[in-house]
PDB file of C-alpha atoms in Angstrom:
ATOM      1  CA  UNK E 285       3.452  12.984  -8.196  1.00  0.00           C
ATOM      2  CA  UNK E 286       6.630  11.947  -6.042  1.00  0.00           C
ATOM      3  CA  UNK E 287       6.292   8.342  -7.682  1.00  0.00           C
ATOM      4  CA  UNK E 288      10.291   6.966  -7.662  1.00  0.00           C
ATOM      5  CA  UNK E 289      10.996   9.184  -4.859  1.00  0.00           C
ATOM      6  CA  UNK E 290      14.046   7.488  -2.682  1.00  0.00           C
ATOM      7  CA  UNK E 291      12.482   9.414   0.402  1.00  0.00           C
ATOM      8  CA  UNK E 292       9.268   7.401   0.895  1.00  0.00           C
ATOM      9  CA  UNK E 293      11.679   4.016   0.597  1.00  0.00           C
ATOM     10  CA  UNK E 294      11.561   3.571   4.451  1.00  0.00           C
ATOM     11  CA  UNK E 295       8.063   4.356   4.893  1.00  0.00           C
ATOM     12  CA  UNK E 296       7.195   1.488   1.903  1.00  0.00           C
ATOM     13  CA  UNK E 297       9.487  -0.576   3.625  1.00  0.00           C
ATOM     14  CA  UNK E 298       8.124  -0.445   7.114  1.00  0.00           C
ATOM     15  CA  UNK E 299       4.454  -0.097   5.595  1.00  0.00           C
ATOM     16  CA  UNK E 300       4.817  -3.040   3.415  1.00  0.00           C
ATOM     17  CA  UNK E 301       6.395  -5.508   6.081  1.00  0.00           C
ATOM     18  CA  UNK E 302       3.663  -4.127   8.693  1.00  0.00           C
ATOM     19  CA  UNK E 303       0.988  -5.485   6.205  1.00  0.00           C
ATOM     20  CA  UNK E 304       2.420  -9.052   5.379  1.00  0.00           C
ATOM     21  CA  UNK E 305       3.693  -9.465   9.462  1.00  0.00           C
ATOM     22  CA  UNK E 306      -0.131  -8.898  10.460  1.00  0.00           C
ATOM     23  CA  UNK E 307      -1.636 -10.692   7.557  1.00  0.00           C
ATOM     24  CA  UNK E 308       0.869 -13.853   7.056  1.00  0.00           C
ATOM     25  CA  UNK E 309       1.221 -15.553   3.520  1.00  0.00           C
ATOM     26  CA  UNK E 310      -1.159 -18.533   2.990  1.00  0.00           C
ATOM     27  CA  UNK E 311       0.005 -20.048   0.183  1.00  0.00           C
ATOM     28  CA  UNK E 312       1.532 -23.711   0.575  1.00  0.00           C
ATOM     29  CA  UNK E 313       3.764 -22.785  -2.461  1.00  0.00           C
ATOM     30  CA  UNK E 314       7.182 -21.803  -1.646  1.00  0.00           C
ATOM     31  CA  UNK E 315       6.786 -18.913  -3.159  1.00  0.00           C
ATOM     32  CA  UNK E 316       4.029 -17.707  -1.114  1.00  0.00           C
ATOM     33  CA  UNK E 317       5.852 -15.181   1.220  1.00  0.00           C
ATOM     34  CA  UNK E 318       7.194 -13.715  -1.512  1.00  0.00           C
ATOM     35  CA  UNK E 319       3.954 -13.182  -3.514  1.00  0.00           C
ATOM     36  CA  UNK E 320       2.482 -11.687  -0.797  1.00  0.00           C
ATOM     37  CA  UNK E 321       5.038  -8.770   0.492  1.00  0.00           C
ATOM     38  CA  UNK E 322       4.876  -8.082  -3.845  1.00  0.00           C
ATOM     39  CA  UNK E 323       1.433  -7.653  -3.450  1.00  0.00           C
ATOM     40  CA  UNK E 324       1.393  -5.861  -0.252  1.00  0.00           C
ATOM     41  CA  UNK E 325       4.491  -3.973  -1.612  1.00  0.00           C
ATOM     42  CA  UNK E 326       2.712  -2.803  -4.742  1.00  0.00           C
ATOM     43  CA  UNK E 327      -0.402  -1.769  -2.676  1.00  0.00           C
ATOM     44  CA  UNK E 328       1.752   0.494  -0.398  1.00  0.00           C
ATOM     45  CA  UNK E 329       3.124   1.918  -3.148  1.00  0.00           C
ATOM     46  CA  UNK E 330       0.300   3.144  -4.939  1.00  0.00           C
ATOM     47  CA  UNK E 331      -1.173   4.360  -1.725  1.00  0.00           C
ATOM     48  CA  UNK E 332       2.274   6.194  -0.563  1.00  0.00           C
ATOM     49  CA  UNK E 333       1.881   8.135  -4.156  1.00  0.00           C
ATOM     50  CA  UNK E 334      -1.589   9.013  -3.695  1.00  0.00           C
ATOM     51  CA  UNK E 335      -0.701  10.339  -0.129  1.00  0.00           C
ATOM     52  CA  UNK E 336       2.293  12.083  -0.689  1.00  0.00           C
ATOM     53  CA  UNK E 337       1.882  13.488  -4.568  1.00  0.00           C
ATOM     54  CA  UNK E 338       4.892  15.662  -4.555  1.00  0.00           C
ATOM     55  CA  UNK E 339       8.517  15.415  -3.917  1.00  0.00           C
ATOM     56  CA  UNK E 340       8.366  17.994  -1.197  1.00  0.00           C
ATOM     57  CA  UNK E 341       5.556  16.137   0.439  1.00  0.00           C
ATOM     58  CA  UNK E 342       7.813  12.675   0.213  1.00  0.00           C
ATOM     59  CA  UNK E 343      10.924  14.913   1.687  1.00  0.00           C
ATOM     60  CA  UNK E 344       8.772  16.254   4.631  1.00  0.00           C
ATOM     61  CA  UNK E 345       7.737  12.729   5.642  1.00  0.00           C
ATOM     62  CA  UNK E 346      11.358  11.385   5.508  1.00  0.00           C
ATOM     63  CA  UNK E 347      11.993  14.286   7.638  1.00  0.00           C
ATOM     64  CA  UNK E 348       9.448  14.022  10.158  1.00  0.00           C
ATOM     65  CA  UNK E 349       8.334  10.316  10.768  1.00  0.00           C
ATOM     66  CA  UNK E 350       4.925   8.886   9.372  1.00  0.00           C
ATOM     67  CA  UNK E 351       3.995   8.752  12.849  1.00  0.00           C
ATOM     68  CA  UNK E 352       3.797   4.755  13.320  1.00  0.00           C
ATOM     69  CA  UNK E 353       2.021   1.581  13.748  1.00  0.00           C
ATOM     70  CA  UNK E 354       0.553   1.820  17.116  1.00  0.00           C
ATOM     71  CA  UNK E 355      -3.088   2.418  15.900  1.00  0.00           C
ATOM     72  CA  UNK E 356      -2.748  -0.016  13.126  1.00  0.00           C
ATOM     73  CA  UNK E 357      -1.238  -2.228  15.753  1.00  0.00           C
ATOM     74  CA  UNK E 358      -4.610  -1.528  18.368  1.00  0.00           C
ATOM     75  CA  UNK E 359      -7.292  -1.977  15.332  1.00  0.00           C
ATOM     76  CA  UNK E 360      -5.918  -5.296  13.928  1.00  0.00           C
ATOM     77  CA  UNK E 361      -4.959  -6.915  17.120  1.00  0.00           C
ATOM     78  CA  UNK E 362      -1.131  -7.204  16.214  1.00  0.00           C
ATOM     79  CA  UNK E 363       0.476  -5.108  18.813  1.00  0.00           C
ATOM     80  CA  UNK E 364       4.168  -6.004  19.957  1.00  0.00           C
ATOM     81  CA  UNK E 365       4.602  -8.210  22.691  1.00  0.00           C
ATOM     82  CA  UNK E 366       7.534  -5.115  23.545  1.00  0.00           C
ATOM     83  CA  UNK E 367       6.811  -2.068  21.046  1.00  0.00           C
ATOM     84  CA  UNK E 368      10.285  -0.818  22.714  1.00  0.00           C
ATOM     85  CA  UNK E 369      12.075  -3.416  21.407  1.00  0.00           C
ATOM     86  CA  UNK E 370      15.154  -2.930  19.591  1.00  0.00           C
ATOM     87  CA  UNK E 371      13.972  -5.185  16.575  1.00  0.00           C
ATOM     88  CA  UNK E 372      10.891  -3.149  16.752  1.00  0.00           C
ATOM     89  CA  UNK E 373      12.143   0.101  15.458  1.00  0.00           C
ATOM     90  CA  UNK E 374      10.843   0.368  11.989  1.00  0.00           C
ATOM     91  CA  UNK E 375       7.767   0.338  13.865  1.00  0.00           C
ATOM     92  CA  UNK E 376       7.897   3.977  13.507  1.00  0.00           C
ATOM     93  CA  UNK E 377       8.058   4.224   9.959  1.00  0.00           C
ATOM     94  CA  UNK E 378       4.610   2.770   9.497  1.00  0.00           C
ATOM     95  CA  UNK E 379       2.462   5.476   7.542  1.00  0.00           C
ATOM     96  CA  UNK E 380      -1.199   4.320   9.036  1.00  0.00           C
ATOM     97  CA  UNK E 381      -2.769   6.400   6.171  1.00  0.00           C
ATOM     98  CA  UNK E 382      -0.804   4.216   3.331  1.00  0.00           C
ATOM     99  CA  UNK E 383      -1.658   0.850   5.191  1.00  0.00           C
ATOM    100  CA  UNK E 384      -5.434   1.748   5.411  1.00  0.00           C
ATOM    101  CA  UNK E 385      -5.247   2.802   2.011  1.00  0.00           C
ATOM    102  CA  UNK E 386      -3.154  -0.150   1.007  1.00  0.00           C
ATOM    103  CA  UNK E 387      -5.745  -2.602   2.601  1.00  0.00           C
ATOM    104  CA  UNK E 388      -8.663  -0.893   0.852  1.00  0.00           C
ATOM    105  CA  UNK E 389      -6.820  -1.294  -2.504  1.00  0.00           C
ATOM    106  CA  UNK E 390      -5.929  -5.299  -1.788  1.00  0.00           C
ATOM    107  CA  UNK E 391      -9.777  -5.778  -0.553  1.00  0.00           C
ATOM    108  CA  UNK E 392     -11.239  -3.891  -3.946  1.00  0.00           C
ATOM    109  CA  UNK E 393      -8.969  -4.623  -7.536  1.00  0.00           C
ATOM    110  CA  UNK E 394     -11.617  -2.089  -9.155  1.00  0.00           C
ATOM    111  CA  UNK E 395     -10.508   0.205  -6.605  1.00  0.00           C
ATOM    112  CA  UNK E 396      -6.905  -0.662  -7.139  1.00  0.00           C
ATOM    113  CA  UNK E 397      -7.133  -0.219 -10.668  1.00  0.00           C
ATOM    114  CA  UNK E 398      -8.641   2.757 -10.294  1.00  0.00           C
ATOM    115  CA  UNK E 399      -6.259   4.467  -7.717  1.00  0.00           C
ATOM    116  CA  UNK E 400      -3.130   3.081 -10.313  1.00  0.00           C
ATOM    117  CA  UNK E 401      -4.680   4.608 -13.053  1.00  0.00           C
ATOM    118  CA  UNK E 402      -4.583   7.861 -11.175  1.00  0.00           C
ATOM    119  CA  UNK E 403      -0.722   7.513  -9.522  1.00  0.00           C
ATOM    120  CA  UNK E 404       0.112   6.421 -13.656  1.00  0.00           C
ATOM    121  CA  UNK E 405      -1.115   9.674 -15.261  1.00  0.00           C
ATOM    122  CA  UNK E 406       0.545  12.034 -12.678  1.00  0.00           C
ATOM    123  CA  UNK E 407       4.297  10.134 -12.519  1.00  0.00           C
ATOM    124  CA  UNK E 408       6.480  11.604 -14.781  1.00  0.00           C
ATOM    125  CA  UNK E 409       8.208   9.016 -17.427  1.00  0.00           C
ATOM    126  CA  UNK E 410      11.762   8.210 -17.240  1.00  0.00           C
ATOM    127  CA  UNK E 411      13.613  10.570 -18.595  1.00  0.00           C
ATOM    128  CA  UNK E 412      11.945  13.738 -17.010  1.00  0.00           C
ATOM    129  CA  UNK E 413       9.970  14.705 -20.158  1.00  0.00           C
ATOM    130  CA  UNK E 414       5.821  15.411 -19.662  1.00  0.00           C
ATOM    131  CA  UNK E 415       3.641  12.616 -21.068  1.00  0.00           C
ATOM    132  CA  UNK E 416       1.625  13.829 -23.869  1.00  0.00           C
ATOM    133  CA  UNK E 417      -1.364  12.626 -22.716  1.00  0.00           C
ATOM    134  CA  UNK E 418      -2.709  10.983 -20.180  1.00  0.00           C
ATOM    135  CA  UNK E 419      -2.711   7.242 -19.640  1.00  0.00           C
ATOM    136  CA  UNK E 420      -6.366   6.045 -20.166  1.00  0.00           C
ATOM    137  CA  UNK E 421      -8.683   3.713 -17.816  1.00  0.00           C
ATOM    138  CA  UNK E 422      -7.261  -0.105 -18.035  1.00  0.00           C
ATOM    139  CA  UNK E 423      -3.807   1.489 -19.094  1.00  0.00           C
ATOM    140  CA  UNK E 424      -2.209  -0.059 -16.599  1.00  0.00           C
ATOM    141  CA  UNK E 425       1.882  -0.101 -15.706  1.00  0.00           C
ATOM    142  CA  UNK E 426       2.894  -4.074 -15.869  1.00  0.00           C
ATOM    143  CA  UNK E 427       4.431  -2.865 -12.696  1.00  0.00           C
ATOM    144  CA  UNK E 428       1.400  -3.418 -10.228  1.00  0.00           C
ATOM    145  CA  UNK E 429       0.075  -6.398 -12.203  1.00  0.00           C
ATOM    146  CA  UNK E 430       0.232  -8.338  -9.415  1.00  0.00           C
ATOM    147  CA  UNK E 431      -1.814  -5.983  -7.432  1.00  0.00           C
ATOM    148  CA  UNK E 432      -4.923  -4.396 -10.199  1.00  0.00           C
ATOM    149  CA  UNK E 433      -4.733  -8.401 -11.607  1.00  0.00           C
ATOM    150  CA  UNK E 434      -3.528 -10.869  -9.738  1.00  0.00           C
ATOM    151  CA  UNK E 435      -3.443 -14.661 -11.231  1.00  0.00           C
ATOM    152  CA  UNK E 436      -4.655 -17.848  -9.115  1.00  0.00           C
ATOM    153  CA  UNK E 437      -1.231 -18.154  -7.755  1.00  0.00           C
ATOM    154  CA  UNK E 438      -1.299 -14.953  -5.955  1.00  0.00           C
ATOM    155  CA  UNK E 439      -4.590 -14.684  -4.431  1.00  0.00           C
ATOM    156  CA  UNK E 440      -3.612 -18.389  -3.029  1.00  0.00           C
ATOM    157  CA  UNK E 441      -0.782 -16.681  -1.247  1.00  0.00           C
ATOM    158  CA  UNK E 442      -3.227 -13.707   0.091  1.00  0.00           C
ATOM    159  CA  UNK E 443      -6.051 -15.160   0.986  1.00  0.00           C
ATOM    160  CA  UNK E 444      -5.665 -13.379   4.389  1.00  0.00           C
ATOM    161  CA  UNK E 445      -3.901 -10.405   2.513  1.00  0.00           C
ATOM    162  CA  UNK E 446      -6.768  -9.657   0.617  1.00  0.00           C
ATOM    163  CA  UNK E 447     -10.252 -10.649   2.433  1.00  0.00           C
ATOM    164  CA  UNK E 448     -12.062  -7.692   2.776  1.00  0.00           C
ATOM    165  CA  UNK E 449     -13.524  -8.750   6.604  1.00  0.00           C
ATOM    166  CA  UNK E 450     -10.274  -9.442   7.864  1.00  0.00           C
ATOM    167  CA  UNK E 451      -8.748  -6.263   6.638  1.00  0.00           C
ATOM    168  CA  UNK E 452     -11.851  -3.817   7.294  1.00  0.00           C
ATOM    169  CA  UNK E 453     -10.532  -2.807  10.959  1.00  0.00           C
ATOM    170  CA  UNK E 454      -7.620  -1.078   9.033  1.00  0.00           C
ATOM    171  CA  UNK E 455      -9.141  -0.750   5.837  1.00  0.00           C
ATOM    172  CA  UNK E 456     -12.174   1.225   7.403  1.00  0.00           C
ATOM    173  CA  UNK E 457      -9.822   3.795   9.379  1.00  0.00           C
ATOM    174  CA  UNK E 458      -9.216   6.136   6.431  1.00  0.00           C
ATOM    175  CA  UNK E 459     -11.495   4.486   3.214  1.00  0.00           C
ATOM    176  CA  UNK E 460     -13.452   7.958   3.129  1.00  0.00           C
ATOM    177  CA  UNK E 461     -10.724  10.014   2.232  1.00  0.00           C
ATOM    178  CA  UNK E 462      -9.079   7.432  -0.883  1.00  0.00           C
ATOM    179  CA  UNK E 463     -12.790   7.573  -1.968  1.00  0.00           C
ATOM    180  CA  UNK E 464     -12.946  11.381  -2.100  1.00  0.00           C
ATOM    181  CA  UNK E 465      -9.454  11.427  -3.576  1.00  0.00           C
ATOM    182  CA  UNK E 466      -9.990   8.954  -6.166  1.00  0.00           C
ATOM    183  CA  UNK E 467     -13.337  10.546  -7.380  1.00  0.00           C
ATOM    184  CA  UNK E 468     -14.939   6.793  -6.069  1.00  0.00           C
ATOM    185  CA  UNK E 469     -18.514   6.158  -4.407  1.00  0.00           C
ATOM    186  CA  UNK E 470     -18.227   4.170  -1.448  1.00  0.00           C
ATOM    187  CA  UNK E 471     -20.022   0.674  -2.328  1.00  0.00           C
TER     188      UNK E 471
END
């Protein structure tokens, strides 16, 4: 699993702040913007993991380009008033794979759970050694808390983040293929 690789950093990034520009924080707590881009950060993550498992696959990407945000863009009715833009550039580090896998983990936490169970028994510990077993179901990093169990405080600050109607137009683009990797039955 490529996990802590430094290579998918921009593609997180751009994937992440994608997610929480088209669905906004709606939290009246101060903290609410921050809450959500966690959340939406955490999501990415897992689904950057699951899409590239190895640390060649997370090299090729850096090297390539994800290929962008203009579909995502189309299919949640978010596109750039100028996509040429020069504040639009991270634009093209948008994986539109991770976000539709992202959204389907926000929308479902048994899915979420599920899919960090998976990324948790395939990433290496710390210090480069081989687990000696794997992690179980419900084993769960504290690291994506926010995202396999979030408390009142930050589904207040996703209520658009996570509702599963608003984020089907993405969320429905690749769904099939998480559920085939993650051994799930569509619901």
């Amino acid at each position: 699993m490529a996990g802590p690789s430094t290579a998918l950093s921009p593609v997180i990034a751009a994937s992440t702040h994608w997610l929480v520009r088209a669905y906004p924080s709606s939290g009246a707590d101060r903290a609410a913007d921050t809450l959500a881009e966690l959340q939406a950060r955490q999501a990415v993550t897992v689904a950057a993991w699951l899409r590239y498992p190895t640390p060649v696959d997370a090299e090729l990407v850096a090297m390539a380009g994800p290929g962008g945000s203009a579909v995502l863009d189309w299919r949640a009715g978010s596109e750039p008033d100028d996509e040429l833009a020069e504040d639009e550039g991270w634009r093209t580090w948008v994986d539109e794979v991770a976000v539709s896998w992202a959204a389907c983990l926000l929308a479902d936490p048994v899915l979420a759970a599920r899919a960090v169970d998976s990324v948790a028994a395939a990433v290496p510990v710390a210090d480069g050694r081989p687990r000696p077993r794997p992690r179980k179901a419900g084993d769960l990093p504290s690291e994506f808390r926010r995202l396999t169990a979030p408390d009142p405080r930050d589904l207040e600050a996703t209520a658009l983040l996570r509702h599963p109607d608003l984020l089907e137009p993405v969320a429905d683009l690749h769904r099939e293929t998480l559920l085939y990797l993650l051994g799930a039955v569509a619901a």
